[in-house]
Coordinates of C-alpha atoms and ligand atoms in Angstrom, one line a residue:
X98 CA 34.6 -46.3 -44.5
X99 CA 36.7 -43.3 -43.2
X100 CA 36.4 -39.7 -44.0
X101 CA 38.6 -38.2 -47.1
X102 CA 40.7 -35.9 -44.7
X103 CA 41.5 -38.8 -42.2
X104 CA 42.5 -41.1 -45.7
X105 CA 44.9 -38.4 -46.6
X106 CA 46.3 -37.6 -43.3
X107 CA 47.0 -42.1 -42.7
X108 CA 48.9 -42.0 -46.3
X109 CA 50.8 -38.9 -45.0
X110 CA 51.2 -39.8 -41.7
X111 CA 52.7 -43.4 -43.3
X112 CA 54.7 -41.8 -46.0
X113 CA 58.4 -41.1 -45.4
X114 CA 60.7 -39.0 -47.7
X115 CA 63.5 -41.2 -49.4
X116 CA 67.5 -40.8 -49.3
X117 CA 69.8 -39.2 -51.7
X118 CA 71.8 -38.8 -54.8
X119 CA 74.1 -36.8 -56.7
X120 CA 73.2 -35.7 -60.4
X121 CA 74.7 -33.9 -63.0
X122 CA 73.1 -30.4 -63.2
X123 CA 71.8 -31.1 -66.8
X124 CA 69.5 -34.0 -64.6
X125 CA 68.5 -31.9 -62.4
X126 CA 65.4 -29.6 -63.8
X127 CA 62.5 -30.9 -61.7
X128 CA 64.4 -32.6 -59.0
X129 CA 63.8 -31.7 -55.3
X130 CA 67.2 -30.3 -54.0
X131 CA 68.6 -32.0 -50.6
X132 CA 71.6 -29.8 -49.7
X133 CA 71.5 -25.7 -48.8
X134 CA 73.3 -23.9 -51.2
X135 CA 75.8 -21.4 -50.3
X136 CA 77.3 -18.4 -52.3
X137 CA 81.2 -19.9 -53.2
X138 CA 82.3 -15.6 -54.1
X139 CA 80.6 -12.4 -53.6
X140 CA 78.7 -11.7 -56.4
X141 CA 80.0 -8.9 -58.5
X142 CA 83.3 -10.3 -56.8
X143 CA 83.9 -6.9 -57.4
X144 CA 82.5 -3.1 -58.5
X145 CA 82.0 -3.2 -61.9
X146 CA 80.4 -1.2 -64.4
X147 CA 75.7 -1.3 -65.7
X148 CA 76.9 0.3 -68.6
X149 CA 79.2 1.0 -71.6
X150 CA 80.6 4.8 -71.4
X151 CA 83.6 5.9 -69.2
X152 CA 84.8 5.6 -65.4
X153 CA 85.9 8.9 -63.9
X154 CA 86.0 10.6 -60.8
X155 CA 83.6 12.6 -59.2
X156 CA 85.7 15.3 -58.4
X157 CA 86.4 15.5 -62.0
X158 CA 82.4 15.6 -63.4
X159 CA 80.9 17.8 -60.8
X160 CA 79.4 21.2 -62.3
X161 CA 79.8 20.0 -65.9
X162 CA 76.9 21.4 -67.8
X163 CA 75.9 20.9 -72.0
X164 CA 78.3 24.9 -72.0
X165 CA 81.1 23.8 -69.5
X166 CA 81.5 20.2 -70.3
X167 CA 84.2 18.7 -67.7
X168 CA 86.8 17.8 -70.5
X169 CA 89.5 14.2 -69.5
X170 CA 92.2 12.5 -71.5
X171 CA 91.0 8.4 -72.0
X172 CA 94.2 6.7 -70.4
X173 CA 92.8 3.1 -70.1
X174 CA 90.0 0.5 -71.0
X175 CA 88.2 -1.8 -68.8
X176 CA 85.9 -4.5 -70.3
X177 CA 84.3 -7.5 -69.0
X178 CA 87.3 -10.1 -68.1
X179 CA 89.8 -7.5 -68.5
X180 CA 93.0 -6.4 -66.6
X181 CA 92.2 -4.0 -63.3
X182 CA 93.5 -0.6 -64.6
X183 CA 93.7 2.9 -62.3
X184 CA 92.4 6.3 -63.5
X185 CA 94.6 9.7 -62.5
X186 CA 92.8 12.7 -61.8
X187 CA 91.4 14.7 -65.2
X188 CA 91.8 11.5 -66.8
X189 CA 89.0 8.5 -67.7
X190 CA 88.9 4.7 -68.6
X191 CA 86.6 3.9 -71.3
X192 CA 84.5 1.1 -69.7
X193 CA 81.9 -1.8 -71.0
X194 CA 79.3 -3.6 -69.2
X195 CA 80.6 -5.9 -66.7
X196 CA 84.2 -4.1 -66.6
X197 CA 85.9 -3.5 -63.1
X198 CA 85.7 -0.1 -61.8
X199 CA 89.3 1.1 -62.1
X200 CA 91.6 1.8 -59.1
X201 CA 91.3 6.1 -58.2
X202 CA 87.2 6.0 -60.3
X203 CA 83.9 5.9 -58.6
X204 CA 81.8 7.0 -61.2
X205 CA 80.3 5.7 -64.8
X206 CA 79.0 8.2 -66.9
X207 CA 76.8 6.4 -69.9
X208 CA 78.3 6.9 -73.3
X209 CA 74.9 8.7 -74.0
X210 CA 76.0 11.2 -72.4
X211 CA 79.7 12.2 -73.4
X212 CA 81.3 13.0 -76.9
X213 CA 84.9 11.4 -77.7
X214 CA 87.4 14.0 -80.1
X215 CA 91.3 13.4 -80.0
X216 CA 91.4 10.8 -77.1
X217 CA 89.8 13.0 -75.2
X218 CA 85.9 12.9 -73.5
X219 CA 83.5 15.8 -73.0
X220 CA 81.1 15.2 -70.2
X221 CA 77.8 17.1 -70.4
X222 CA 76.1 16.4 -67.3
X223 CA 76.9 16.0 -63.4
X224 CA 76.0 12.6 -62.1
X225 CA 76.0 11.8 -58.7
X226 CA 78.8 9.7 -57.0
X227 CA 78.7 5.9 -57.8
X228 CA 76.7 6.4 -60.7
X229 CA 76.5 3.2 -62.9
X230 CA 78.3 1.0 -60.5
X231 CA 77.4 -2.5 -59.6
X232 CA 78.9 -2.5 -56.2
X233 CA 81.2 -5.9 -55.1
X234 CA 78.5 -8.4 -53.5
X235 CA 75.3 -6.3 -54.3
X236 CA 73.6 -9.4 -55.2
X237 CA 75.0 -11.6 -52.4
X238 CA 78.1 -12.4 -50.3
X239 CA 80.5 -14.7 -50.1
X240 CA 78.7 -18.0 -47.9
X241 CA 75.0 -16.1 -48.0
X242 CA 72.0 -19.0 -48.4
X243 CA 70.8 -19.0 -52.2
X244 CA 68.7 -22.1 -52.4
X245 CA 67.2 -24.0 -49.5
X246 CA 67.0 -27.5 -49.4
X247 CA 63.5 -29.0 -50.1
X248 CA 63.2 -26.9 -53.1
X249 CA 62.1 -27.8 -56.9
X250 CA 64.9 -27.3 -59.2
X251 CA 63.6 -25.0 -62.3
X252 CA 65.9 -22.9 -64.8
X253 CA 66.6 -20.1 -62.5
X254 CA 67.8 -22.3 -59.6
X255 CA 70.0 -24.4 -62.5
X256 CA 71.3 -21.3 -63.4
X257 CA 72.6 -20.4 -59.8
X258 CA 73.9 -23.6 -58.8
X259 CA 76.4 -23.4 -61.7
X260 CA 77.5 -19.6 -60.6
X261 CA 78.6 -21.3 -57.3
X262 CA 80.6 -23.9 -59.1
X263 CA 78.0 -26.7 -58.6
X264 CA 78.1 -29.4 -61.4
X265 CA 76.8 -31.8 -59.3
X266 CA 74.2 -31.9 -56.5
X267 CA 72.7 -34.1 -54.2
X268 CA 68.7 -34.3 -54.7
X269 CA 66.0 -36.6 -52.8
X270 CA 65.4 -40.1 -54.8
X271 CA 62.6 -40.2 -57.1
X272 CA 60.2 -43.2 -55.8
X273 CA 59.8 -46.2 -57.9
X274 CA 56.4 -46.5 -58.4
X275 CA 55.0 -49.9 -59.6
X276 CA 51.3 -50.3 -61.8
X277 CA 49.9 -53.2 -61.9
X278 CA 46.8 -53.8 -64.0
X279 CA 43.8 -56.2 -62.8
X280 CA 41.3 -57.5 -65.0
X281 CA 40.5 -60.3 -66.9
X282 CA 38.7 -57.7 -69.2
X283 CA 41.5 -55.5 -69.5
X284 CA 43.9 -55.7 -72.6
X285 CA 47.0 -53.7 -73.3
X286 CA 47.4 -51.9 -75.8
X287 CA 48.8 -53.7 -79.0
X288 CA 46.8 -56.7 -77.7
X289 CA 44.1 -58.2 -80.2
X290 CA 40.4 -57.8 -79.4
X291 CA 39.2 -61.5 -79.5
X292 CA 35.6 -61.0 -77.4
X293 CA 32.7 -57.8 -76.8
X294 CA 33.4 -57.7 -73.3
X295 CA 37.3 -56.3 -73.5
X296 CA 38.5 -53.5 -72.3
X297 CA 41.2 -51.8 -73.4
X298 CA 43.5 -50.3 -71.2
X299 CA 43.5 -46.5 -69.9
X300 CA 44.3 -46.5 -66.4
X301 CA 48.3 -48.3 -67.0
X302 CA 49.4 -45.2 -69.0
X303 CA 47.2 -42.7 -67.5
X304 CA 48.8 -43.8 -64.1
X305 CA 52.5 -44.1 -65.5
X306 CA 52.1 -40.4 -66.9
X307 CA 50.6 -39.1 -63.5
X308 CA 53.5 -40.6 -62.0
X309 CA 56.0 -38.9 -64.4
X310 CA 54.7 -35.7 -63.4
X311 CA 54.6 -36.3 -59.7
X312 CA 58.1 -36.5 -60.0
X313 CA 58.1 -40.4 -60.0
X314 CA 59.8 -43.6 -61.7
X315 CA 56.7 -45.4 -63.2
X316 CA 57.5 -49.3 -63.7
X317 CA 54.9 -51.1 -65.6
X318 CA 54.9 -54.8 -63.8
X319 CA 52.1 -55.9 -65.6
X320 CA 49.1 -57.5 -66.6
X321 CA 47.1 -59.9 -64.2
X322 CA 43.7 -61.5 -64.8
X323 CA 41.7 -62.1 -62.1
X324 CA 42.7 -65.3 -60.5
X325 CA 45.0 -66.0 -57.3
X326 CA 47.8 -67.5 -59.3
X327 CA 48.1 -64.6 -61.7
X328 CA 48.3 -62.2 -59.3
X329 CA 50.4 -63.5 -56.8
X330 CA 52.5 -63.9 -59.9
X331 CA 53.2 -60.5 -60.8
X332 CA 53.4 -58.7 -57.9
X333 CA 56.5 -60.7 -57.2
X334 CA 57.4 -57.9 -59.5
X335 CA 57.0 -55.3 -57.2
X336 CA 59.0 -56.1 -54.8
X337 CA 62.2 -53.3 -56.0
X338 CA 59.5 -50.7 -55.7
X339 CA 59.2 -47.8 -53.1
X340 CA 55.1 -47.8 -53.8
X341 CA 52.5 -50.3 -55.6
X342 CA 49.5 -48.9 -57.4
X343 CA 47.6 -51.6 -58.3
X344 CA 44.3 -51.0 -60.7
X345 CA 41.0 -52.4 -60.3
X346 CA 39.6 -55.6 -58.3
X347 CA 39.5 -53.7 -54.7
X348 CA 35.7 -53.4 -54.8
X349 CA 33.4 -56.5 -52.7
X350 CA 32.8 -58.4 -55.9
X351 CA 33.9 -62.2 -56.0
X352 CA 36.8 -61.2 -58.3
X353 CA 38.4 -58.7 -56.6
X354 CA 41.0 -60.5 -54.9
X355 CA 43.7 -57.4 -55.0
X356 CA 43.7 -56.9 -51.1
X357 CA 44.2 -60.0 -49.7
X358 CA 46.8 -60.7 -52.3
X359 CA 49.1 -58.0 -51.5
X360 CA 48.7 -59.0 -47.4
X361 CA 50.0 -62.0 -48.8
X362 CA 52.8 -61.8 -51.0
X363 CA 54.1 -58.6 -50.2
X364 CA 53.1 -58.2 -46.4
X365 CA 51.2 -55.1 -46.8
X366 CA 49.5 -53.7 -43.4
X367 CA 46.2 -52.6 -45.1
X368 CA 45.2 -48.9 -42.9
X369 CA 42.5 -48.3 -44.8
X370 CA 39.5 -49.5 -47.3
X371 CA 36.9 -47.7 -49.0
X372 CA 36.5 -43.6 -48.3
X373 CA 33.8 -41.1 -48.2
X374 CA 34.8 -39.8 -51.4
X375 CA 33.1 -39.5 -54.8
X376 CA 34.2 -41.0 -57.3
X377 CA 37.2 -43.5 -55.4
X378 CA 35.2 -45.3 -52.4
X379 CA 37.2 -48.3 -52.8
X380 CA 40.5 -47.5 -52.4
X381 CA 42.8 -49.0 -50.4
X382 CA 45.7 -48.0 -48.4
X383 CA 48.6 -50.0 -46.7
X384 CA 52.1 -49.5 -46.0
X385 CA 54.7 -52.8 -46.7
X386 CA 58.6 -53.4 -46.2
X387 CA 61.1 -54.2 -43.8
X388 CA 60.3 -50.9 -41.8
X389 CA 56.7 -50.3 -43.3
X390 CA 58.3 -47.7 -45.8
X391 CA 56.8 -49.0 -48.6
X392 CA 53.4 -48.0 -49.8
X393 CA 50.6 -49.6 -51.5
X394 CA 47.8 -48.3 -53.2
X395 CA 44.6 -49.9 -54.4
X396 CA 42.7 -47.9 -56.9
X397 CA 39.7 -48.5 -58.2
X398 CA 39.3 -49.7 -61.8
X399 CA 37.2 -46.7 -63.6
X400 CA 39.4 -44.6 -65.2
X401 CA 38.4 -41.5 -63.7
X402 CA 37.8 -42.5 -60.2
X403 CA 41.5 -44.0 -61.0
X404 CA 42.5 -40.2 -62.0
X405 CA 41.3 -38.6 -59.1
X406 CA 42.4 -41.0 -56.5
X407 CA 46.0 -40.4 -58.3
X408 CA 46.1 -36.8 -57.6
X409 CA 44.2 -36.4 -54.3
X410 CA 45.9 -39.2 -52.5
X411 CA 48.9 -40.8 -54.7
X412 CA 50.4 -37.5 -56.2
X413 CA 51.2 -36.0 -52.7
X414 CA 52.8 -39.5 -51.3
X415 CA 55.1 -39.2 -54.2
X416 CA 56.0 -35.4 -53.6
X417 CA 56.3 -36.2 -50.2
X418 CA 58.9 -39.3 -50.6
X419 CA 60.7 -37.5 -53.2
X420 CA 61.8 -34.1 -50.2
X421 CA 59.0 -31.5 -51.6
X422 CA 57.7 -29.5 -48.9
X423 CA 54.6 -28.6 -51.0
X424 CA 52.5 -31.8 -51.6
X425 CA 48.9 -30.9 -52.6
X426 CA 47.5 -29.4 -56.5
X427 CA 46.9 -25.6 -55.5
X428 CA 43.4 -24.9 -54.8
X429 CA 41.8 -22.3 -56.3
X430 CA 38.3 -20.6 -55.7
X431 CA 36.1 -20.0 -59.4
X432 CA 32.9 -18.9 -60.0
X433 CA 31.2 -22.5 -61.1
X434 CA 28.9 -21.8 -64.0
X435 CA 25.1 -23.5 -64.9
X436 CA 25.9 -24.4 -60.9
X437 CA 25.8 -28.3 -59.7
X438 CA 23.1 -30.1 -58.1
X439 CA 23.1 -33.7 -56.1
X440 CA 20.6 -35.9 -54.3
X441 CA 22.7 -36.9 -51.0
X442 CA 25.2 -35.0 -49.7
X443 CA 27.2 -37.6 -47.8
X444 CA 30.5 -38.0 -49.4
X445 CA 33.3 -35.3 -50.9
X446 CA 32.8 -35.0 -54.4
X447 CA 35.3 -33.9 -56.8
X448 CA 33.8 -32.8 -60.2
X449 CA 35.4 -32.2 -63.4
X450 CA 35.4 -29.0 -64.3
X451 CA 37.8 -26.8 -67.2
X452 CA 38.8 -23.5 -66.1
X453 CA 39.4 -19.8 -68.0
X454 CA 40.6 -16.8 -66.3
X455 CA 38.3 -14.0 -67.1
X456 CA 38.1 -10.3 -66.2
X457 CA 35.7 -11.6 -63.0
X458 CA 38.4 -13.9 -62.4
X459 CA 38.5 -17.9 -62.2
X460 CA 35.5 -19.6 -64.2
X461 CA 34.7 -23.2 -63.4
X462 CA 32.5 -25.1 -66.4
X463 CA 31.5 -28.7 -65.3
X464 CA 31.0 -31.3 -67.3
X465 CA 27.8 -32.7 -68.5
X466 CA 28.8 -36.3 -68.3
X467 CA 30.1 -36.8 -64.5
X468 CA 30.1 -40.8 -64.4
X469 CA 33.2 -42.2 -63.3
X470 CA 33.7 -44.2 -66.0
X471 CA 33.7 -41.1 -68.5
X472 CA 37.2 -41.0 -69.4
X473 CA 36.8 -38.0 -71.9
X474 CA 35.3 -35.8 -69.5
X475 CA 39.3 -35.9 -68.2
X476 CA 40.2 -34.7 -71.3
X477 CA 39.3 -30.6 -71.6
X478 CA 39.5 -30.9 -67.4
X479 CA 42.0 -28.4 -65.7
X480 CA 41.4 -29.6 -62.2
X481 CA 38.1 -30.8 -59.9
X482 CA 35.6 -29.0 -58.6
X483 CA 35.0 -29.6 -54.7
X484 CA 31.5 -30.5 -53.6
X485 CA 32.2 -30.6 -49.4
X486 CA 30.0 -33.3 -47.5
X487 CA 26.8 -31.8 -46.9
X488 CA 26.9 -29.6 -49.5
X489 CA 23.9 -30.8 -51.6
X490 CA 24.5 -27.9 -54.2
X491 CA 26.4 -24.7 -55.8
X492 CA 24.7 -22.0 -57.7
X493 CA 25.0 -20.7 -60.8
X494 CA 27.9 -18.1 -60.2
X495 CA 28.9 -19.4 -56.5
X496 CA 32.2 -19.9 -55.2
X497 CA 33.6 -23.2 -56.0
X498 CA 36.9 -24.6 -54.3
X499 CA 38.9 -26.4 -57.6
X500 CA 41.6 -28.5 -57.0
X501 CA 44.0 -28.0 -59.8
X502 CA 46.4 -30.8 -61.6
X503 CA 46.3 -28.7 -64.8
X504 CA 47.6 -25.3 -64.8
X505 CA 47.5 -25.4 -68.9
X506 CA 44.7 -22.9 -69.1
X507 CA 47.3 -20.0 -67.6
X508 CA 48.5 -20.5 -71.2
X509 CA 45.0 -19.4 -72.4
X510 CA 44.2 -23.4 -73.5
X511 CA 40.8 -22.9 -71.7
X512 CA 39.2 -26.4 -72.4
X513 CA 40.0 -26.4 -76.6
Ligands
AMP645 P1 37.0 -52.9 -61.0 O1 37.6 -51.8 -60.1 O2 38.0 -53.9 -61.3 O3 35.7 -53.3 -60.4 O4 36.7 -52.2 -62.4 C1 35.7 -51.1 -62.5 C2 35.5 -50.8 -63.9 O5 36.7 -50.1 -64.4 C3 35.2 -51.9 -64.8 O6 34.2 -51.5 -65.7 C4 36.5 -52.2 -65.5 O7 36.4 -52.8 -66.8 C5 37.1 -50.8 -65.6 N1 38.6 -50.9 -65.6 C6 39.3 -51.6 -64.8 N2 40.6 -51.5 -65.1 C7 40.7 -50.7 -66.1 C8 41.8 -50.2 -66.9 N3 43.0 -50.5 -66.6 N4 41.5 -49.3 -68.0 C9 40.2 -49.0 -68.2 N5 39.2 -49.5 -67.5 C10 39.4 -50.3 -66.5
MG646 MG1 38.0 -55.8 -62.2

């Protein structure tokens, strides 16, 4: 049994991050981004104009006042995609957002401020020099860095890519990420319940959704009961697969044959079994392929100790082999509320807890029902509470480190 830090640090330390491919930019919200972007232009390209009103020269506004209004003939227009026109002095361009300064102007007075009679402008007010004026490159030059590599596509880094001409661009592989299923209990959904003792399946789709939104491919290889051939069987299946999460049958009873299958059939190095966590002791780690860059995972059956596991251990091995820099669910500290007591304080313990963001800050409310087999308790949980080894208990209104998978309750969805 090895502590929960070492556990993590083996899967990282086993993990590598996967090679590349191009995708359309409508594929690309969510993916990690594998190449530096460069600016292609300066952005403006070139002065143009904040505001609709007219370009003029300084020279020809200064000293004009509400009584002595500086008075110019409008000789041109610039709007946004328009022809580059020049301004003489005593004369002015009407302009529109976006429009090019014209040749001989360095100065944008607001329409606000000016009153148009017989092709002519009155200016009210002196503004200073370069008033209005979006200067060439103001946002960045031509070859300036925009996006680093190793970042997380979202809208605003969509958006830039396709200002710099990008329809295409090279992002880290998503894993493929295989779930197998153990138990002869177990039945998948859709399945007919023929005897008491079935269980229906939670842990297959819980999995292949946490593995959606780790930024995985989930492939569902199946179903196997607990007997050599069956297994054996289907993880054939996995073989295509960058990582195998297999549920259930890693614990010491007679049935659980999970382990010394996959050393088998697929070769897998196992690094590690069983961790000082709570709940999750019997997971198990291993690394398989021609160069050991494949991963296996063997989590426990209970479908929140299979939960947990995902996003402590599984989730970053994912955002690692898919180029993220940032691996972990942010922690967070919250004041835990009616506090949390336990006997023995000998392994990590993550508890459920649902958050809300209050005037005092984070509140963490734990669950009454802790048991790892309480699936529901998942179900109004924003993230897990972190009960450090030795830590036998947290007061009512005591810091409490949470692990979050759920940032939902930002949206005010505080556990409804
Ligand atoms: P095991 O890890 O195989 O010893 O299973 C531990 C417990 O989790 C047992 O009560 C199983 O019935 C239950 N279990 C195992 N697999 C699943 C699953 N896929 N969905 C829901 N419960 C499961
Ligand atoms: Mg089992």
């Amino acid at each position: 049994m090895i502590e929960y830090s070492k556990a993590v640090e083996i899967i990282l330390n086993s993990t590598k991050t996967l090679g590349l491919e191009k995708v359309f930019l409508d594929r690309a919200l969510g993916r990690v981004l594998a190449e530096d972007i460069h600016a292609d232009r300066d952005n403006p390209p070139a002065d143009n104009s904040g505001m609709d009103g007219f370009a003029v020269r300084y020279e020809d506004i200064k000293g004009a006042s509400e009584e002595n209004p500086a008075i110019l003939e409008i000789i041109a227009e610039s709007k946004a995609g328009g022809e580059l026109v020049k301004v003489e002095p005593k004369t002015a361009a009407y302009i529109y957002t976006g429009g090019l300064i014209p040749e001989g102007a360095d100065t944008v007075v607001q329409k606000e401020l000016t009153k148009v009679e017989d092709n002519k402008v009155f200016i009210f007010q002196e503004l200073p020099k370069g008033s209005n004026i979006r200067p060439q490159g103001g946002d960045y030059r031509k070859g300036d860095l925009l996006i680093k590599k190793g970042k997380k596509l979202r809208p605003a880094e969509i958006g830039i890519l396709s200002s710099v001409n990008k329809p295409t661009v090279y992002v880290y592989q998503k894993p493929r990420v295989a779930i197998l299923t153990t138990g002869d209990e177990i039945l998948d959904v859709g399945e007919p319940v023929e005897k008491l003792s079935q269980i229906r399946t939670s842990n297959t789709y819980s999995l292949y959704s946490q593995v959606l939104e780790a930024g995985g491919e989930p492939v569902v290889i199946g179903f196997a009961k607990d007997n050599p051939e069956d297994i054996q069987k289907k993880l054939e299946y996995a073989k295509s697969c960058d990582i195998l999460l297999t549920t259930g049958g890693v614990s010491v009873g007679e049935y659980d044959l999970v382990k010394d299958f996959v050393v088998k059939v697929l070769g897998v190095e196992i690094l590690f079994w069983k961790v000082k966590q709570k709940p999750g002791k019997p997971v198990a780690f291993g690394v398989w392929g021609r160069e050991k860059e494949k991963l296996f995972f063997g989590i426990p059956g209970n479908p929140v100790a299979a939960m947990v596991v995902f996003e402590n251990m599984v989730k970053p091995a994912i955002r690692k082999m898919s180029g993220e820099e940032k691996v972990f669910n942010p922690v967070i500290n919250a004041k835990l509320k009616g506090g949390y007591k336990r006997k023995k304080g000998e392994r990590v313990e993550f508890i459920r807890v649902s958050l809300s963001l209050t005037d005092d800050g984070f509140v963490a409310q734990p669950f009454g029902k802790q048991g790892s087999n309480i699936l529901t308790g998942m179900v109004y949980a924003h993230g897990f509470g972190i009960v450090d080894v030795g830590v036998t208990e947290i007061k009512d209104g005591e810091t409490i480190k949470v692990s979050v998978f759920d940032k939902s309750f930002m949206d005010g969805r505080y556990g409804d």
